[in-house]
XYZ file of C-alpha atoms in Angstrom:
330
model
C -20.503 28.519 -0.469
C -18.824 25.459 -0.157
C -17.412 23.273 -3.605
C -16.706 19.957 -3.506
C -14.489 18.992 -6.468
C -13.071 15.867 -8.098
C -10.549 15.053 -11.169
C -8.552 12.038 -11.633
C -5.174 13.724 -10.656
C -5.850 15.449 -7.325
C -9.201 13.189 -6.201
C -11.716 14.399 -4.095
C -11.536 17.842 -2.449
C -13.664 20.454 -0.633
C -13.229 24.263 -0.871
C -14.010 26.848 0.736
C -14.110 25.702 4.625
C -12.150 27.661 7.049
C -11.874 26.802 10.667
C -13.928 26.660 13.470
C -17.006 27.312 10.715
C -18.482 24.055 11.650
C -17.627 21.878 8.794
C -14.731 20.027 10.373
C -17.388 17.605 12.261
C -19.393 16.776 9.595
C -16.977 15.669 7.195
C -15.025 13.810 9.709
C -18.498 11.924 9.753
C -18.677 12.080 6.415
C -15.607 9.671 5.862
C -13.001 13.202 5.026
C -10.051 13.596 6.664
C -7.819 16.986 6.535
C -4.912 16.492 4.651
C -2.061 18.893 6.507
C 0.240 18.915 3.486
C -2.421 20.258 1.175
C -4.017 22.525 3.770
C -7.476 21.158 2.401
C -10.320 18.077 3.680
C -10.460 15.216 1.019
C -11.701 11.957 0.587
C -9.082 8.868 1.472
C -8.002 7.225 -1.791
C -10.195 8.666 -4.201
C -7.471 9.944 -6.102
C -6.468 7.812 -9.688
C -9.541 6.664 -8.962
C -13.182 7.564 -10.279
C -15.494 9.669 -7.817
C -17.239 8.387 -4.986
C -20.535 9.329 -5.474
C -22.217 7.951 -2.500
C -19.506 9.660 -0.016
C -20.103 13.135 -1.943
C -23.625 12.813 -1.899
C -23.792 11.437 1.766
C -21.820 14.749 2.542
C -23.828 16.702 0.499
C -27.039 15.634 2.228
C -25.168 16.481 5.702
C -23.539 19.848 4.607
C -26.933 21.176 3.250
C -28.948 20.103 6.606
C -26.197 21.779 8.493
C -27.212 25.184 6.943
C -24.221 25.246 4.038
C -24.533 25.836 0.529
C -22.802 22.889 -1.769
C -22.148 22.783 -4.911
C -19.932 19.490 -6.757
C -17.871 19.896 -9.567
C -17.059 16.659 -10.624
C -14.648 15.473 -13.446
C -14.851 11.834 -14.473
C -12.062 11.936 -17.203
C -9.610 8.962 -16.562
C -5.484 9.618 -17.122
C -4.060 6.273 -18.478
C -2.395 4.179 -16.300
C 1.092 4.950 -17.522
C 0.249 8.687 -16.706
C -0.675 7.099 -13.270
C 2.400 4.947 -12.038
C 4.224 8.556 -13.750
C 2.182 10.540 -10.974
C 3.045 7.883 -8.255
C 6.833 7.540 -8.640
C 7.246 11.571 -8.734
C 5.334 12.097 -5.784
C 6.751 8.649 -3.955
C 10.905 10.459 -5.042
C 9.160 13.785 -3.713
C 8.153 11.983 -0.497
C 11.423 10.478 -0.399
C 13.550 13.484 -1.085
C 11.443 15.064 2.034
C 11.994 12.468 4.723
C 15.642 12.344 4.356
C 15.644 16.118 4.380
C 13.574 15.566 7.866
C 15.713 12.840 9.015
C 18.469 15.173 8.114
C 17.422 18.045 10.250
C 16.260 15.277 13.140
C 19.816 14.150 13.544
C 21.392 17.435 13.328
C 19.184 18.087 16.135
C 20.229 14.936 18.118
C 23.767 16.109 17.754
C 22.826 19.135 19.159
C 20.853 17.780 22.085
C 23.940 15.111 22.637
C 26.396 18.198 23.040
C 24.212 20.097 25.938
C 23.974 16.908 27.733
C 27.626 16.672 27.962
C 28.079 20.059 28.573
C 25.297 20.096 31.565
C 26.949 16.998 32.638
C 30.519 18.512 32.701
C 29.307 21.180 34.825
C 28.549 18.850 37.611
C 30.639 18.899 40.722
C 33.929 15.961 39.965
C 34.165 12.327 41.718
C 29.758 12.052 42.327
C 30.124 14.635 45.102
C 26.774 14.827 47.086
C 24.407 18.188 47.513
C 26.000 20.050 50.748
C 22.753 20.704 52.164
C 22.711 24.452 54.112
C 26.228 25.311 51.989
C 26.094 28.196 49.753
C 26.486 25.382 46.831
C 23.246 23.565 47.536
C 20.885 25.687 45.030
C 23.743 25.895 42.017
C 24.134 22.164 43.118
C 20.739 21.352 42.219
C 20.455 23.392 39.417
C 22.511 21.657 37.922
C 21.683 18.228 38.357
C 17.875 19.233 37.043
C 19.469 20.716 33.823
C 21.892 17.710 33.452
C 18.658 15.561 33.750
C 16.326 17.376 31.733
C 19.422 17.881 28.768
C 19.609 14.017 29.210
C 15.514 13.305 28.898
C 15.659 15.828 25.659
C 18.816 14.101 24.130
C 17.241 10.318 24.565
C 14.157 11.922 22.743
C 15.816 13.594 20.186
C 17.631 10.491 19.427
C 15.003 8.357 19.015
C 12.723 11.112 16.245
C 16.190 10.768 14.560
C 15.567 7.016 14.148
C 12.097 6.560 13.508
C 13.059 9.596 10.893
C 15.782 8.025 9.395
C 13.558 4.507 9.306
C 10.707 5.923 7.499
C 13.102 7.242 4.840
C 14.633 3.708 3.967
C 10.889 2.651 4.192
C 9.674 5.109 1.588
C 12.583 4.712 -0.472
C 11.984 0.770 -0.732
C 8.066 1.478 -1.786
C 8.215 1.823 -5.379
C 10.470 -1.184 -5.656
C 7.756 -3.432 -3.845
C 5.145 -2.051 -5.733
C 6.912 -3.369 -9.456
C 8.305 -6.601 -7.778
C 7.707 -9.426 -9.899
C 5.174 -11.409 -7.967
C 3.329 -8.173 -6.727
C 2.860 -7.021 -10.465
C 1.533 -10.711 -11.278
C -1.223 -10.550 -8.279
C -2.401 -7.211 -9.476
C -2.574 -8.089 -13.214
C -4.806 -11.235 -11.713
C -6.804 -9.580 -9.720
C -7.635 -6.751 -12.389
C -8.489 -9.807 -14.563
C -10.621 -11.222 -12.216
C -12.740 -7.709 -11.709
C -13.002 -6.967 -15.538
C -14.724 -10.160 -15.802
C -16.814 -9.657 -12.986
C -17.643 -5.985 -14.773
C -18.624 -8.108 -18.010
C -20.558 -10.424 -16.331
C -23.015 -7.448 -14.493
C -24.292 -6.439 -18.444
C -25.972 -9.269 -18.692
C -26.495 -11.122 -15.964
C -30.272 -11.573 -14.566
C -31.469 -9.913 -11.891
C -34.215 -10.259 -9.030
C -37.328 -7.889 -10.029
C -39.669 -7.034 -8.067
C -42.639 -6.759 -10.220
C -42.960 -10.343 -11.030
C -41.795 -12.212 -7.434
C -39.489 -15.261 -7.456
C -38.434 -14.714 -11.317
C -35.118 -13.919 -12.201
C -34.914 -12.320 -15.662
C -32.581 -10.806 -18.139
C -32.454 -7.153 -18.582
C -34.518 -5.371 -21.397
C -32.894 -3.125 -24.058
C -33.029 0.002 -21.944
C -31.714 -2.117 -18.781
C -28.762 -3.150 -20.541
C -27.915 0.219 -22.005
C -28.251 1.769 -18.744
C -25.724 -1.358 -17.368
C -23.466 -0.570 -20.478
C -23.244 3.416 -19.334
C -22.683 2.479 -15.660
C -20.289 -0.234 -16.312
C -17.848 0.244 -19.280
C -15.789 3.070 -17.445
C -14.385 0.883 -15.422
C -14.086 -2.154 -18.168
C -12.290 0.222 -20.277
C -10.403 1.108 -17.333
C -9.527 -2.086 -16.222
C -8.366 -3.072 -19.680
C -5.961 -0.334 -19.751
C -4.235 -0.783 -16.648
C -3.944 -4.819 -17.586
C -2.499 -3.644 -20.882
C 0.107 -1.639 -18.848
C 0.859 -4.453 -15.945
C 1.118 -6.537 -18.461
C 3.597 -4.872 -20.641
C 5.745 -4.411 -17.003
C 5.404 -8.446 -16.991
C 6.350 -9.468 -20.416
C 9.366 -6.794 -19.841
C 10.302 -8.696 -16.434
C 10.082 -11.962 -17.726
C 12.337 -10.763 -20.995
C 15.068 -9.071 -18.102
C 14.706 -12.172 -15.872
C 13.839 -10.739 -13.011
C 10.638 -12.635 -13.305
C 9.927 -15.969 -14.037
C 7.758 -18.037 -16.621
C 7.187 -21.611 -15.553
C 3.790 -23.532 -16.790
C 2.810 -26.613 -17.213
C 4.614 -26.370 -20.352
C 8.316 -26.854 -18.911
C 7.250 -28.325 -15.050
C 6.032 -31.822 -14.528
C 5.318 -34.388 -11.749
C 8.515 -35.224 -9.869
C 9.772 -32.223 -10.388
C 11.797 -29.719 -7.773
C 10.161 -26.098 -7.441
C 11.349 -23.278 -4.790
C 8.578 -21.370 -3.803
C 9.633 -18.576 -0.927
C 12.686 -19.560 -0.715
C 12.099 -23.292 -0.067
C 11.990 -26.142 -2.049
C 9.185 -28.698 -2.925
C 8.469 -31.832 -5.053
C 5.985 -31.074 -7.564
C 3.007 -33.439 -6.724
C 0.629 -32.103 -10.023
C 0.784 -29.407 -12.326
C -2.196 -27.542 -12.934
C -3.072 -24.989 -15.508
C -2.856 -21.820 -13.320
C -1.201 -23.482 -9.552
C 1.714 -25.752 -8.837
C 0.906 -28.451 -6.644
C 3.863 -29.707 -4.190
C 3.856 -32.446 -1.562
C 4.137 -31.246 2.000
C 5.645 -33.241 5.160
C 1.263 -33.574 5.619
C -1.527 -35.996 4.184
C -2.176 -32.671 1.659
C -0.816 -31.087 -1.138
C 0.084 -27.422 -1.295
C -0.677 -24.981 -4.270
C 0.919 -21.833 -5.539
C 0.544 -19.657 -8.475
C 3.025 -20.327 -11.462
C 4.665 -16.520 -10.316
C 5.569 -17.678 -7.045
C 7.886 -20.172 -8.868
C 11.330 -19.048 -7.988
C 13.600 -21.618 -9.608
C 12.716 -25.053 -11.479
C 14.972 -28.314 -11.654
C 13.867 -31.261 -13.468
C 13.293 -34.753 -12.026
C 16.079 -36.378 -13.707
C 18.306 -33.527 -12.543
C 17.919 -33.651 -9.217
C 18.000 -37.356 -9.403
C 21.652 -37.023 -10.947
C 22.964 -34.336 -8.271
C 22.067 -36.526 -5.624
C 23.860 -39.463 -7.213
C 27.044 -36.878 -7.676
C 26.268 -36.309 -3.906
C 26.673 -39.448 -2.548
C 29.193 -40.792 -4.907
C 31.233 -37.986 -3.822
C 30.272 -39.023 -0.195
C 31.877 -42.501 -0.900
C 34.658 -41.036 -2.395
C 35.574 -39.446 0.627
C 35.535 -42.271 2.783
């Protein structure tokens, strides 16, 4: 008996494999991939997220013709989002917390495998004295030159899992930051704008029917009540997690570690820096900047790429400090 199970917390799981029973092959198919931590198969980033019925059921389908018994418990209560980025920053400290312990052990080990090296190489004969082929010395001779290369091989190698340990740990540590910076959290609150539209346009859009060829028609009472059951999870869903980006936003923006320019305080002529360079603002548009380029073209970012803002008569009055001060020195 075999039990595929989902909840919003843990996602997708299957229980009761074991190995070599046959399952390992179809679920690799199946889009699963064993998950060494847990000790258990699951589906690739189905968890904070809502089931994936056509992956279960595709496995289902391939489990069952394989000779298995499935069953599916499935759970399709949401946790809010702020219960979410909770989840994410414990595990991401617990993920942490364990590469530096590994990175830890990895150089310890380096340490180690640095000392026999030195030893093996101590116990070579002084001044680069050659093998005295047919002398009594010739085998230790050897010996040691294999163990003073093999100590050296092992010592490289355990240097360099000591690195890549220690880099994944600065790595990990840095992901939690990236994920809140300023201009990540203001492409993620636009793109869960953009999809809770496109949720709210599905109710009642037409559709292509079959029974009456080249008509496109709105959907009937029990059409859009079926759309309604099928779609407002996720608009529900989508409006909570824009309520809680945006809340990280407004907070940002009130720290100023974010910034708030519009077409309310930025106008033609003016200086922008955007990445770290700065432009002359060629138009201002309701949701991009526009800036001139050394090209024929214009280039356009979103107002949250806006690092810093001077005004047109500013800059025109630091670069008549400039040169007066230029003068001045002559």
């Amino acid at each position: 008996m075999l039990t595929i199970t989902h909840n919003h917390e843990e996602g997708t799981l299957i229980e009761g494999t074991s190995k070599g029973d046959g399952t390992s092959d179809i679920l690799k198919r199946s889009g699963w991939r064993w998950g060494s931590s847990i000790s258990a198969w699951y589906v690739p980033f189905s968890r904070d997220r809502r089931p994936k019925l056509h992956v279960i059921n595709r496995t289902i389908e391939a489990l069952t013709a394989a000779g298995f018994t499935v069953t599916a418990e499935l759970d399709e209560t949401t946790r809010t989002t702020a219960e979410v980025e909770a989840g994410k920053i414990e595990r991401q400290a617990n993920r942490v917390d364990a590469l530096e312990a590994k990175a830890e052990r990895k150089s310890a080990a380096a340490e180690v495998a640095e000392a026999r090296r030195q030893a093996d190489l101590a116990r070579l004969p002084d001044n680069g004295q050659p093998i005295l082929v047919g002398h009594h010395s010739e085998r230790g001779h050897r010996r040691a030159i294999d163990k003073a290369w093999s100590s050296l091989g092992k010592s490289v190698e355990a240097d360099r899992e000591a690195d890549e340990a220690a880099r994944k740990a600065v790595t990990a540590s840095h992901t939690t930051g990236a994920r809140y910076s300023p201009i990540t959290v203001a492409n993620r609150i636009k793109k869960l704008t953009a999809d809770k539209r496109r949720y709210e346009r599905q109710l009642t859009e037409k559709f292509w029917d079959k029974s009456t060829p080249s008509v496109y028609r709105a959907p009937n009472e029990t059409e859009s009540e079926a759309r309604a059951r099928r779609l407002n999870p996720y608009i529900e869903e989508c409006a909570d997690q824009l309520a809680f980006w945006e809340g990280v936003r407004a907070q940002q923006i009130a720290d100023g570690t974010a910034t708030n320019y519009s077409q309310a305080n930025v106008k033609k002529g003016d200086r922008v820096k955007i990445r770290g360079t700065w432009y002359t603002v060629a138009r201002a548009n309701a949701k991009t900047v526009a800036v001139e380029t050394q090209y024929t073209w214009t280039g356009k970012s979103p107002w949250h790429e806006v690092q810093r803002h001077v005004t047109a008569e500013a800059y025109a009055e630091a670069l008549a400090q400039r040169d007066a001060a230029a003068v001045g020195a002559h």
